[in-house]
Amino acid sequence: MDFYSALEDLVAQIPAGKIAFLGDIAQALGDKAAAVALPRALARISVSCGEAKRVLKADGSPILPGTLAALKRDGVAVSGLIVEGAERFAFREFVSNRPLQRLRNIQRKCARRVVLRDGVRKPRTVAGVDVSYNEDRAIAAAVLMDSETLHTIAEAIAEVDVAFPYIPGYLAFRELPPLLTALRSLPAKPSLLFVDGHGILHPAKCGIAAQLGITAKIPTIGIGKSYLVGEINSKIIGKGAAVPVRIGGRIMGYAFRSSESKHPIFISPGNMITPKTALRLTRAVCLSRVPEPIRLAHVMATEKRKRKNDT
DNA sequence: GCGACAG
DNA sequence: ATCTTGTCGC
């Protein structure tokens, strides 16, 4: 059963005359933190699920258009733009197998398979992957290049419909299928792969770069453009500087100021590499803020999407 | 007062 | 990620 069906099942459990809060639905899905991602997912299923109009934010405000009118018909007291005292109508007795909790367990299992030893020290080739989106249609690109000259050797593109929304912490369940398809379309396996997203710098120590590295059995490095987890004590001085990011006191990656921008990138091992080597090899391919292989894959995926859009 | 939640 | 215009600077 896919995520959207699981969400539909939950929402369908909300009885007429009652409402449900985002946080409680997220809880029923197995991760309270997923609440922030639900409005978008609810909009996606709303066509086939009228009960989605019974879902409210914690402050009693509606998510979907038409919610207040629908609730009025159901006999829920609406005042102004919100449901006053929504708590009184709250439904919480959801029956669920908590799909996100299951996925978290898969990540934990995957984390145990991660190898934090160097599988490469001097890669001959490097590759980068990235995804662009048209709704839930993913366009993934993979670029293979010479690690020394940074000349492109080969490119591949793949289009895949995804059935999983973007939820922080669960990115791999959305992007892994398209990325794998693009990666496998390359004429050769790269010695090292850069992935757009974190590696072990992840709540379950298993971000998309780790999962991809395990699945494809190659060394991978995760490159996050924004913070996800970890403690950072020291400050990053200037361009080219890096500071460790720790989880439980252990160095899991680095915040690296790769460009003039004050926003660093977050480097962490995906698989078959140490944090230190990941930092060194990333430095070697950063001509701008983002490693070249990823930057090129990003450009490729985006251009492909745009070309399709105005055709 | 308490939070940093990738793309 | 995507939606968007002009604009500042190398």
Short mmCIF file of C-alpha atoms in Angstrom, two decimals, chain A:
data_model
loop_
_atom_site.label_atom_id
_atom_site.label_comp_id
_atom_site.label_asym_id
_atom_site.label_seq_id
_atom_site.Cartn_x
_atom_site.Cartn_y
_atom_site.Cartn_z
CA MET A 1 0.00 0.00 0.00
CA ASP A 2 1.40 3.36 -0.97
CA PHE A 3 1.51 6.48 1.13
CA TYR A 4 -1.34 8.32 -0.51
CA SER A 5 -3.70 5.35 -0.02
CA ALA A 6 -2.66 5.13 3.61
CA LEU A 7 -3.45 8.80 4.03
CA GLU A 8 -6.79 8.38 2.27
CA ASP A 9 -7.67 5.51 4.58
CA LEU A 10 -6.94 7.59 7.64
CA VAL A 11 -8.84 10.63 6.46
CA ALA A 12 -11.80 8.47 5.53
CA GLN A 13 -12.03 7.43 9.17
CA ILE A 14 -13.00 10.93 10.31
CA PRO A 15 -16.77 10.80 10.99
CA ALA A 16 -19.18 13.48 9.85
CA GLY A 17 -19.52 16.19 12.46
CA LYS A 18 -15.93 15.68 13.59
CA ILE A 19 -12.60 17.15 12.59
CA ALA A 20 -9.01 15.94 12.74
CA PHE A 21 -5.81 17.86 13.39
CA LEU A 22 -2.76 17.56 11.14
CA GLY A 23 -0.60 16.52 14.06
CA ASP A 24 -2.88 13.65 14.96
CA ILE A 25 -2.94 12.38 11.41
CA ALA A 26 0.85 12.60 11.27
CA GLN A 27 0.94 10.71 14.55
CA ALA A 28 -1.27 8.02 13.08
CA LEU A 29 0.99 7.83 10.05
CA GLY A 30 3.84 7.09 12.41
CA ASP A 31 5.76 10.37 12.64
CA LYS A 32 4.46 13.52 14.22
CA ALA A 33 7.07 15.57 12.37
CA ALA A 34 5.43 14.70 9.06
CA ALA A 35 2.60 17.11 9.86
CA VAL A 36 4.29 19.91 7.93
CA ALA A 37 4.20 17.85 4.75
CA LEU A 38 0.55 16.90 4.98
CA PRO A 39 -1.25 19.95 3.52
CA ARG A 40 0.31 19.25 0.15
CA ALA A 41 -0.44 15.56 0.35
CA LEU A 42 -4.04 16.27 1.37
CA ALA A 43 -4.50 18.53 -1.64
CA ARG A 44 -3.30 15.66 -3.79
CA ILE A 45 -5.87 13.17 -2.51
CA SER A 46 -8.73 15.63 -2.00
CA VAL A 47 -10.32 14.88 -5.37
CA SER A 48 -11.19 11.35 -4.34
CA CYS A 49 -11.50 11.95 -0.64
CA GLY A 50 -14.12 14.41 0.55
CA GLU A 51 -13.26 13.78 4.19
CA ALA A 52 -10.02 15.67 3.60
CA LYS A 53 -12.16 18.73 4.22
CA ARG A 54 -12.46 17.69 7.84
CA VAL A 55 -8.77 18.27 8.52
CA LEU A 56 -7.58 21.37 10.37
CA LYS A 57 -4.37 22.91 11.59
CA ALA A 58 -3.77 23.03 15.33
CA ASP A 59 -5.20 26.55 15.54
CA GLY A 60 -8.47 25.47 13.97
CA SER A 61 -7.76 26.94 10.54
CA PRO A 62 -8.64 24.98 7.39
CA ILE A 63 -6.23 23.32 4.99
CA LEU A 64 -8.30 22.82 1.86
CA PRO A 65 -10.65 25.30 0.20
CA GLY A 66 -14.31 24.63 0.98
CA THR A 67 -13.50 23.20 4.38
CA LEU A 68 -15.52 25.65 6.47
CA ALA A 69 -18.62 25.32 4.33
CA ALA A 70 -18.40 21.53 4.48
CA LEU A 71 -17.99 21.56 8.25
CA LYS A 72 -20.95 23.88 8.69
CA ARG A 73 -23.11 21.41 6.79
CA ASP A 74 -21.86 18.72 9.15
CA GLY A 75 -22.91 20.76 12.15
CA VAL A 76 -19.48 21.87 13.29
CA ALA A 77 -19.46 25.36 14.84
CA VAL A 78 -17.54 27.70 12.57
CA SER A 79 -16.83 31.28 13.53
CA GLY A 80 -15.14 33.57 11.07
CA LEU A 81 -12.21 31.96 9.31
CA ILE A 82 -11.53 29.21 11.80
CA VAL A 83 -13.27 26.53 13.80
CA GLU A 84 -13.57 27.96 17.29
CA GLY A 85 -12.82 25.37 19.95
CA ALA A 86 -12.04 22.73 17.35
CA GLU A 87 -10.71 20.52 20.11
CA ARG A 88 -14.30 19.77 21.07
CA PHE A 89 -14.85 18.04 17.72
CA ALA A 90 -11.48 16.32 17.49
CA PHE A 91 -11.41 12.73 16.27
CA ARG A 92 -8.36 10.75 17.34
CA GLU A 93 -9.28 7.09 17.29
CA PHE A 94 -7.42 6.30 14.09
CA VAL A 95 -6.70 2.71 13.13
CA SER A 96 -3.36 2.57 11.35
CA ASN A 97 -0.34 0.40 10.75
CA ARG A 98 1.86 3.50 10.95
CA PRO A 99 3.57 3.38 7.56
CA LEU A 100 6.16 6.04 8.38
CA GLN A 101 7.27 4.10 11.43
CA ARG A 102 7.83 1.10 9.19
CA LEU A 103 9.88 3.19 6.79
CA ARG A 104 11.93 4.51 9.68
CA ASN A 105 12.70 0.94 10.66
CA ILE A 106 13.81 0.20 7.13
CA GLN A 107 16.19 3.14 7.39
CA ARG A 108 17.58 1.88 10.68
CA LYS A 109 18.20 -1.50 9.13
CA CYS A 110 19.86 0.13 6.14
CA ALA A 111 22.05 2.21 8.43
CA ARG A 112 23.59 -0.96 9.83
CA ARG A 113 24.78 -1.92 6.37
CA VAL A 114 26.57 1.34 5.73
CA VAL A 115 30.32 0.92 5.41
CA LEU A 116 32.30 3.83 6.79
CA ARG A 117 35.63 2.83 5.30
CA ASP A 118 37.19 4.20 2.15
CA GLY A 119 36.22 2.24 -0.93
CA VAL A 120 37.99 4.87 -3.05
CA ARG A 121 40.79 7.29 -2.43
CA LYS A 122 41.49 8.43 -5.97
CA PRO A 123 38.35 7.96 -8.06
CA ARG A 124 38.93 7.80 -11.81
CA THR A 125 35.37 8.83 -12.56
CA VAL A 126 32.76 10.66 -10.54
CA ALA A 127 29.05 11.03 -11.14
CA GLY A 128 26.27 13.22 -9.86
CA VAL A 129 22.52 12.74 -9.73
CA ASP A 130 19.61 15.09 -9.23
CA VAL A 131 15.85 15.22 -9.74
CA SER A 132 13.45 17.81 -11.10
CA TYR A 133 9.68 17.63 -10.73
CA ASN A 134 6.50 18.21 -12.57
CA GLU A 135 3.92 17.50 -9.87
CA ASP A 136 4.62 13.84 -9.06
CA ARG A 137 6.38 13.21 -12.33
CA ALA A 138 10.10 12.96 -11.60
CA ILE A 139 12.83 13.71 -14.13
CA ALA A 140 16.12 12.35 -12.90
CA ALA A 141 19.50 13.06 -14.44
CA ALA A 142 22.86 11.38 -13.98
CA VAL A 143 26.14 12.80 -15.24
CA LEU A 144 29.38 10.82 -15.42
CA MET A 145 32.63 12.70 -15.61
CA ASP A 146 36.39 12.39 -15.43
CA SER A 147 37.38 13.24 -11.88
CA GLU A 148 40.62 14.87 -13.01
CA THR A 149 39.51 17.07 -15.90
CA LEU A 150 35.84 17.26 -14.89
CA HIS A 151 34.93 16.63 -18.51
CA THR A 152 31.60 14.92 -19.08
CA ILE A 153 31.89 11.32 -20.21
CA ALA A 154 28.21 10.40 -20.37
CA GLU A 155 24.74 11.57 -19.40
CA ALA A 156 21.49 9.78 -18.71
CA ILE A 157 17.96 10.86 -18.01
CA ALA A 158 14.95 9.00 -16.64
CA GLU A 159 11.30 9.85 -16.10
CA VAL A 160 9.38 8.12 -13.36
CA ASP A 161 6.01 8.76 -11.72
CA VAL A 162 6.44 8.88 -7.98
CA ALA A 163 3.76 7.88 -5.49
CA PHE A 164 5.30 9.33 -2.37
CA PRO A 165 5.29 12.97 -1.29
CA TYR A 166 8.25 14.91 -0.05
CA ILE A 167 8.48 14.41 3.70
CA PRO A 168 11.57 15.63 5.57
CA GLY A 169 13.51 12.59 6.69
CA TYR A 170 11.92 10.31 4.08
CA LEU A 171 13.31 11.80 0.90
CA ALA A 172 14.68 8.50 -0.35
CA PHE A 173 11.24 6.95 -0.59
CA ARG A 174 10.39 9.61 -3.14
CA GLU A 175 13.61 10.05 -5.06
CA LEU A 176 15.41 6.75 -4.97
CA PRO A 177 13.48 5.04 -7.79
CA PRO A 178 14.04 7.81 -10.36
CA LEU A 179 17.67 8.24 -9.29
CA LEU A 180 18.40 4.53 -9.60
CA THR A 181 16.81 4.44 -13.03
CA ALA A 182 18.96 7.30 -14.25
CA LEU A 183 22.09 5.89 -12.63
CA ARG A 184 21.59 2.49 -14.24
CA SER A 185 21.21 4.14 -17.61
CA LEU A 186 24.81 5.32 -17.51
CA PRO A 187 27.18 3.22 -19.65
CA ALA A 188 29.43 2.54 -16.65
CA LYS A 189 29.40 2.59 -12.88
CA PRO A 190 31.20 5.63 -11.47
CA SER A 191 34.04 5.17 -8.98
CA LEU A 192 32.22 7.65 -6.78
CA LEU A 193 28.74 9.16 -6.76
CA PHE A 194 27.61 12.53 -5.42
CA VAL A 195 23.99 12.64 -4.33
CA ASP A 196 21.77 15.68 -3.85
CA GLY A 197 20.73 15.07 -0.23
CA HIS A 198 22.30 13.98 3.03
CA GLY A 199 24.17 10.75 3.73
CA ILE A 200 24.49 9.52 7.31
CA LEU A 201 23.77 13.04 8.55
CA HIS A 202 20.21 11.90 9.04
CA PRO A 203 17.81 11.14 11.95
CA ALA A 204 18.24 7.39 11.33
CA LYS A 205 21.79 7.76 10.00
CA CYS A 206 20.48 6.74 6.63
CA GLY A 207 19.75 9.58 4.24
CA ILE A 208 19.22 9.18 0.53
CA ALA A 209 22.94 9.06 -0.28
CA ALA A 210 23.40 6.17 2.12
CA GLN A 211 20.43 4.27 0.78
CA LEU A 212 21.58 4.84 -2.78
CA GLY A 213 25.10 3.72 -1.96
CA ILE A 214 23.84 0.53 -0.34
CA THR A 215 21.48 -0.25 -3.18
CA ALA A 216 23.91 0.48 -6.01
CA LYS A 217 26.88 -0.93 -4.09
CA ILE A 218 29.12 2.03 -4.82
CA PRO A 219 30.85 4.73 -2.78
CA THR A 220 28.55 7.72 -2.36
CA ILE A 221 28.77 11.15 -0.79
CA GLY A 222 25.70 13.03 0.43
CA ILE A 223 25.53 16.75 -0.28
CA GLY A 224 22.84 18.66 1.59
CA LYS A 225 22.21 22.27 0.71
CA SER A 226 20.49 22.89 4.00
CA TYR A 227 20.61 21.66 7.55
CA LEU A 228 18.89 18.47 8.64
CA VAL A 229 20.46 17.16 11.84
CA GLY A 230 23.63 17.33 13.90
CA GLU A 231 25.48 19.56 16.32
CA ILE A 232 27.76 22.27 15.05
CA ASN A 233 29.95 23.93 17.65
CA SER A 234 32.51 25.99 15.81
CA LYS A 235 31.81 28.73 13.30
CA ILE A 236 32.84 28.48 9.65
CA ILE A 237 35.43 31.19 9.10
CA GLY A 238 35.64 31.83 5.36
CA LYS A 239 35.42 30.34 1.89
CA GLY A 240 37.03 26.90 1.76
CA ALA A 241 36.64 26.29 5.48
CA ALA A 242 34.82 23.35 7.02
CA VAL A 243 33.66 22.43 10.49
CA PRO A 244 32.59 19.02 11.80
CA VAL A 245 28.95 18.12 12.28
CA ARG A 246 28.41 15.63 15.07
CA ILE A 247 25.69 13.31 16.19
CA GLY A 248 26.11 12.04 19.71
CA GLY A 249 29.61 13.47 19.78
CA ARG A 250 30.74 11.48 16.73
CA ILE A 251 31.76 13.28 13.55
CA MET A 252 29.22 12.32 10.90
CA GLY A 253 29.98 14.98 8.33
CA TYR A 254 31.07 18.54 7.70
CA ALA A 255 29.54 21.92 7.08
CA PHE A 256 31.65 23.25 4.24
CA ARG A 257 31.64 26.80 2.94
CA SER A 258 32.29 25.98 -0.69
CA SER A 259 31.56 29.44 -2.09
CA GLU A 260 31.33 33.08 -1.11
CA SER A 261 27.77 32.39 -0.08
CA LYS A 262 27.31 32.35 3.66
CA HIS A 263 25.26 29.18 3.27
CA PRO A 264 27.47 26.12 3.61
CA ILE A 265 26.83 22.73 2.10
CA PHE A 266 26.60 19.70 4.35
CA ILE A 267 28.85 16.81 3.39
CA SER A 268 28.41 13.34 4.80
CA PRO A 269 29.30 9.80 3.77
CA GLY A 270 26.64 7.85 1.97
CA ASN A 271 28.47 4.55 1.77
CA MET A 272 31.99 3.15 1.48
CA ILE A 273 33.72 6.35 2.50
CA THR A 274 34.84 8.17 5.63
CA PRO A 275 33.69 11.67 6.57
CA LYS A 276 37.22 12.95 6.13
CA THR A 277 37.67 11.51 2.66
CA ALA A 278 34.20 12.69 1.70
CA LEU A 279 35.27 16.21 2.57
CA ARG A 280 38.53 15.97 0.65
CA LEU A 281 36.96 14.54 -2.50
CA THR A 282 34.10 17.02 -2.41
CA ARG A 283 36.54 19.92 -2.17
CA ALA A 284 38.21 18.65 -5.32
CA VAL A 285 35.05 18.97 -7.42
CA CYS A 286 33.54 22.17 -6.06
CA LEU A 287 33.96 24.84 -8.73
CA SER A 288 30.94 26.63 -7.31
CA ARG A 289 28.80 26.04 -4.24
CA VAL A 290 27.63 22.62 -5.37
CA PRO A 291 29.94 19.82 -6.61
CA GLU A 292 30.20 19.87 -10.42
CA PRO A 293 28.64 16.45 -11.00
CA ILE A 294 25.52 17.44 -9.06
CA ARG A 295 25.37 20.90 -10.58
CA LEU A 296 25.41 19.49 -14.09
CA ALA A 297 22.82 16.85 -13.26
CA HIS A 298 20.65 19.59 -11.80
CA VAL A 299 20.91 21.73 -14.93
CA MET A 300 20.16 18.72 -17.10
CA ALA A 301 17.10 17.64 -15.16
CA THR A 302 15.71 21.16 -14.96
CA GLU A 303 16.19 21.88 -18.65
CA LYS A 304 14.55 18.64 -19.62
CA ARG A 305 11.53 19.48 -17.50
CA LYS A 306 11.22 22.97 -18.93
CA ARG A 307 11.55 21.78 -22.49
CA LYS A 308 8.72 19.37 -21.85
CA ASN A 309 6.57 22.00 -20.22
CA ASP A 310 6.45 24.40 -23.14
CA THR A 311 6.08 21.68 -25.75
#
